[in-house]
Amino acid sequence: MFFLKLLILEFKQNIRRYNDIFMPLWFLILSMLIFSIGFQQDSSILKKTAPSIIWVSVLLSLLLSANQLFTQDDDNGFLEQVLLSPTSLLTFVWVKAIIYWLKICLPLLLLLPVIGISFSLSYFEIKIIAITLLLGTPSFVLFATLGAAIILRAHHNAILLSLLILPLCIPILIFGLSIIDDASCGLSFTTPLCFLSALLLTSATLLPFVTAFALRTGIHYA
Amino acid sequence: MLQALGLSYQYSEKSLFSNLSFEINPGDCLQIIGGNGAGKTTLLRILSGLCPPQKGKVYWQHQDIYHSQLHTYNTDRLYLGHKLGIKTDLTLFENLKLHQTLQRSEHPVSPTELTWLQLKNIATKSLSAGEQKKLALLRLLSSSALIWILDEPFSNLDETGTNWVQELIKQHLAKKGRLIFTSHQKVNLTSQLIEL
């Protein structure tokens, strides 16, 4: 009940900052446009590389504003109030991660059919990309949350966050793209799908605890 | 009982305080005074559980607040620092609800106590510093905390606001609550003093 109330209030706050929702979407559309122009000469290459382009663009759009995840709450003192309240920091981390996924990833996923059609992808390919993104983006968000907690009071934190998080996202990217590759060749994609699911379960189990620990340590020793 | 034993804190080369010990019993009020940069806020942050002391211990009901499960202390203590913890994209009423949810408070602020909040549905960002302070201090009304730790609770408040907060504090102390606060203003409260 407390979790739900916090989630609703956090959602209300985020929905009023609609610039934060449109910027990653705009970035994604621009990236797609640039790639389309770049591969204008050979549309077969564009169709072949479309899943990789979509996955990398989604990852980059997601990291675009990830450094701001806890900044506002730290600046206005809300984070300190959470730390000192009976509500666990872990609950707060989950609320932030869920809202961030809803704010950034859900609009990107809803836009996927349009992007897929513009890349001349088949319905089956779009469906597979959507499934892999549904499994991959929550892990990206959890890694981004951890990165945002670690670099909270660091200078030039946007660059630092990318340097810290991008290497950790590589396994997710590899398994996500393997599923699409195998599926488009008509092969069984159970193994990479299991690995991607396992990565999601592992990150969902461990990362919020580490994020909460990083936030607590950051405040205690600031 | 809140007990501080041998607290020391040094920032860069400057020692803010050393070997500071005191205890606060039910009904006690402690005012910390000192010039700018004397370490008043640091001391309050240490007592609230936000910043571990470099030396010394803080005990709440005989348990070290930095080495035991802080859950009891988190329920029993209310801290209000310089940063008010107000989300400016939310309305006044939503901010209150948010903090009541965080504190798991079962005593919602009654509408009669919100008479000055006639514009409770406006975004908090349009409020003045004094109004934001009042909004933050409204948490005292819905709180069942035994100890209040307040950093400059009277700053930015007009005379009516100051009297309102003093009245709240008196009611809290009469109910055997405890208070630790810092203030540069002269206040009409009987309190022990610690000068840093």
Short mmCIF file of C-alpha atoms in Angstrom, two decimals, chain A residues 7-198:
data_model
loop_
_atom_site.label_atom_id
_atom_site.label_comp_id
_atom_site.label_asym_id
_atom_site.label_seq_id
_atom_site.Cartn_x
_atom_site.Cartn_y
_atom_site.Cartn_z
CA LEU A 7 4.60 5.06 -6.87
CA ILE A 8 1.50 7.15 -7.71
CA LEU A 9 2.97 10.37 -6.25
CA GLU A 10 6.30 9.82 -8.00
CA PHE A 11 4.41 9.15 -11.25
CA LYS A 12 2.42 12.39 -10.83
CA GLN A 13 5.64 14.33 -10.32
CA ASN A 14 7.28 12.81 -13.39
CA ILE A 15 4.31 13.26 -15.68
CA ARG A 16 4.45 17.01 -14.96
CA ARG A 17 8.06 17.06 -16.19
CA TYR A 18 7.04 16.03 -19.71
CA ASN A 19 10.27 17.39 -21.24
CA ASP A 20 12.08 14.46 -19.64
CA ILE A 21 9.76 12.07 -21.53
CA PHE A 22 10.03 13.71 -24.94
CA MET A 23 13.79 14.22 -24.99
CA PRO A 24 14.81 10.52 -25.12
CA LEU A 25 12.05 9.87 -27.69
CA TRP A 26 13.28 12.72 -29.81
CA PHE A 27 16.86 11.43 -29.47
CA LEU A 28 15.74 7.95 -30.60
CA ILE A 29 13.88 9.31 -33.63
CA LEU A 30 16.88 11.46 -34.60
CA SER A 31 19.30 8.51 -34.26
CA MET A 32 17.07 6.37 -36.51
CA LEU A 33 16.88 9.18 -39.04
CA ILE A 34 20.65 9.62 -39.08
CA PHE A 35 21.24 5.87 -39.58
CA SER A 36 18.64 5.80 -42.38
CA ILE A 37 20.41 8.66 -44.15
CA GLY A 38 23.80 6.99 -43.56
CA PHE A 39 22.72 3.70 -45.13
CA GLN A 40 20.65 5.31 -47.90
CA GLN A 41 22.83 3.72 -50.62
CA ASP A 42 22.17 0.13 -49.55
CA SER A 43 18.82 -0.48 -47.88
CA SER A 44 19.61 -4.22 -47.43
CA ILE A 45 22.42 -3.31 -44.97
CA LEU A 46 20.01 -1.02 -43.14
CA LYS A 47 17.41 -3.81 -42.82
CA LYS A 48 20.11 -6.26 -41.64
CA THR A 49 21.54 -3.91 -39.02
CA ALA A 50 18.20 -2.42 -37.92
CA PRO A 51 17.84 -4.54 -34.70
CA SER A 52 21.37 -3.54 -33.56
CA ILE A 53 20.68 0.12 -34.37
CA ILE A 54 17.39 0.00 -32.42
CA TRP A 55 18.96 -1.71 -29.39
CA VAL A 56 21.98 0.63 -29.21
CA SER A 57 19.79 3.71 -29.73
CA VAL A 58 17.40 2.59 -26.97
CA LEU A 59 20.36 2.05 -24.62
CA LEU A 60 21.81 5.49 -25.41
CA SER A 61 18.42 7.23 -25.06
CA LEU A 62 17.99 5.54 -21.72
CA LEU A 63 21.38 6.76 -20.49
CA LEU A 64 20.69 10.28 -21.74
CA SER A 65 18.95 11.46 -18.58
CA ALA A 66 19.91 8.65 -16.20
CA ASN A 67 22.39 10.88 -14.34
CA GLN A 68 19.40 12.99 -13.21
CA LEU A 69 17.64 10.03 -11.57
CA PHE A 70 18.44 11.01 -7.98
CA THR A 71 19.82 14.53 -8.48
CA GLN A 72 16.59 16.43 -7.86
CA ASP A 73 15.74 14.36 -4.78
CA ASP A 74 19.24 14.95 -3.44
CA ASP A 75 19.13 18.70 -4.11
CA ASN A 76 15.77 19.26 -2.42
CA GLY A 77 16.57 17.03 0.57
CA PHE A 78 13.93 14.40 -0.19
CA LEU A 79 16.55 11.65 -0.38
CA GLU A 80 17.69 12.48 3.18
CA GLN A 81 14.06 12.30 4.34
CA VAL A 82 13.71 8.84 2.74
CA LEU A 83 16.92 7.68 4.43
CA LEU A 84 15.63 8.86 7.82
CA SER A 85 12.10 7.51 7.39
CA PRO A 86 10.68 4.10 8.34
CA THR A 87 10.24 3.43 4.60
CA SER A 88 13.19 1.43 3.34
CA LEU A 89 15.60 2.92 0.83
CA LEU A 90 15.10 -0.24 -1.21
CA THR A 91 11.41 0.64 -1.71
CA PHE A 92 12.45 4.08 -2.92
CA VAL A 93 14.99 2.60 -5.37
CA TRP A 94 12.31 0.27 -6.81
CA VAL A 95 9.87 3.18 -7.17
CA LYS A 96 12.49 5.25 -9.01
CA ALA A 97 13.44 2.34 -11.31
CA ILE A 98 9.83 1.49 -12.19
CA ILE A 99 8.95 5.12 -12.90
CA TYR A 100 12.09 5.57 -14.98
CA TRP A 101 11.20 2.51 -17.04
CA LEU A 102 7.63 3.77 -17.53
CA LYS A 103 8.86 7.26 -18.40
CA ILE A 104 11.65 6.36 -20.81
CA CYS A 105 11.31 2.76 -22.03
CA LEU A 106 7.55 2.40 -22.38
CA PRO A 107 7.19 5.30 -24.88
CA LEU A 108 10.16 3.87 -26.83
CA LEU A 109 8.49 0.45 -26.95
CA LEU A 110 5.21 2.00 -28.06
CA LEU A 111 7.08 3.74 -30.85
CA LEU A 112 8.71 0.47 -31.97
CA PRO A 113 6.08 -0.54 -34.60
CA VAL A 114 6.55 2.81 -36.37
CA ILE A 115 10.35 2.46 -36.25
CA GLY A 116 10.11 -1.16 -37.45
CA ILE A 117 7.96 -0.20 -40.42
CA SER A 118 10.32 2.64 -41.33
CA PHE A 119 13.18 0.09 -41.39
CA SER A 120 11.02 -2.29 -43.53
CA LEU A 121 11.07 -4.97 -40.79
CA SER A 122 8.48 -7.75 -40.85
CA TYR A 123 5.78 -8.14 -38.18
CA PHE A 124 7.66 -11.17 -36.78
CA GLU A 125 10.94 -9.23 -36.52
CA ILE A 126 9.22 -6.30 -34.79
CA LYS A 127 7.59 -8.74 -32.34
CA ILE A 128 10.93 -10.40 -31.51
CA ILE A 129 12.67 -7.01 -31.03
CA ALA A 130 9.83 -5.92 -28.72
CA ILE A 131 10.13 -9.11 -26.63
CA THR A 132 13.92 -8.76 -26.31
CA LEU A 133 13.58 -5.07 -25.38
CA LEU A 134 10.91 -5.93 -22.81
CA LEU A 135 13.39 -8.31 -21.18
CA GLY A 136 16.49 -6.17 -21.69
CA THR A 137 15.40 -2.64 -20.83
CA PRO A 138 14.50 -3.36 -17.15
CA SER A 139 18.09 -4.59 -16.66
CA PHE A 140 19.43 -1.46 -18.39
CA VAL A 141 17.28 0.68 -16.07
CA LEU A 142 18.51 -1.16 -12.97
CA PHE A 143 22.14 -0.71 -14.06
CA ALA A 144 21.44 2.98 -14.81
CA THR A 145 19.89 3.37 -11.34
CA LEU A 146 23.02 1.89 -9.78
CA GLY A 147 25.25 4.16 -11.86
CA ALA A 148 23.18 7.22 -10.94
CA ALA A 149 23.50 6.34 -7.24
CA ILE A 150 27.28 5.89 -7.47
CA ILE A 151 27.97 9.15 -9.33
CA LEU A 152 25.35 11.19 -7.45
CA ARG A 153 27.65 13.91 -6.16
CA ALA A 154 30.42 13.58 -8.76
CA HIS A 155 31.31 16.31 -11.25
CA HIS A 156 30.72 15.66 -14.98
CA ASN A 157 28.49 12.83 -13.88
CA ALA A 158 26.78 12.23 -17.25
CA ILE A 159 30.05 11.12 -18.91
CA LEU A 160 31.07 9.14 -15.85
CA LEU A 161 27.74 7.32 -15.81
CA SER A 162 28.09 6.24 -19.45
CA LEU A 163 31.67 5.05 -18.87
CA LEU A 164 30.55 3.10 -15.83
CA ILE A 165 27.35 1.58 -17.15
CA LEU A 166 27.97 0.88 -20.85
CA PRO A 167 30.47 -1.98 -20.26
CA LEU A 168 28.04 -3.61 -17.81
CA CYS A 169 25.27 -3.50 -20.43
CA ILE A 170 27.29 -5.38 -23.07
CA PRO A 171 26.16 -8.93 -22.00
CA ILE A 172 22.51 -7.83 -22.17
CA LEU A 173 23.10 -6.36 -25.61
CA ILE A 174 24.85 -9.56 -26.83
CA PHE A 175 22.07 -11.91 -25.65
CA GLY A 176 19.31 -9.57 -26.85
CA LEU A 177 20.78 -9.40 -30.36
CA SER A 178 21.52 -13.18 -30.39
CA ILE A 179 17.81 -13.86 -29.89
CA ILE A 180 16.92 -11.64 -32.86
CA ASP A 181 19.68 -13.22 -35.02
CA ASP A 182 18.61 -16.78 -34.21
CA ALA A 183 14.92 -15.98 -34.68
CA SER A 184 15.46 -14.31 -38.06
CA CYS A 185 17.47 -17.39 -39.25
CA GLY A 186 14.66 -19.67 -38.10
CA LEU A 187 16.81 -21.22 -35.34
CA SER A 188 15.79 -21.94 -31.76
CA PHE A 189 16.53 -18.93 -29.54
CA THR A 190 15.80 -20.61 -26.19
CA THR A 191 19.39 -20.43 -24.92
CA PRO A 192 20.00 -16.67 -25.36
CA LEU A 193 16.43 -16.04 -24.14
CA CYS A 194 17.19 -17.99 -20.94
CA PHE A 195 20.44 -16.06 -20.47
CA LEU A 196 18.68 -12.71 -20.99
CA SER A 197 15.95 -13.71 -18.50
CA ALA A 198 18.61 -14.89 -16.04
#
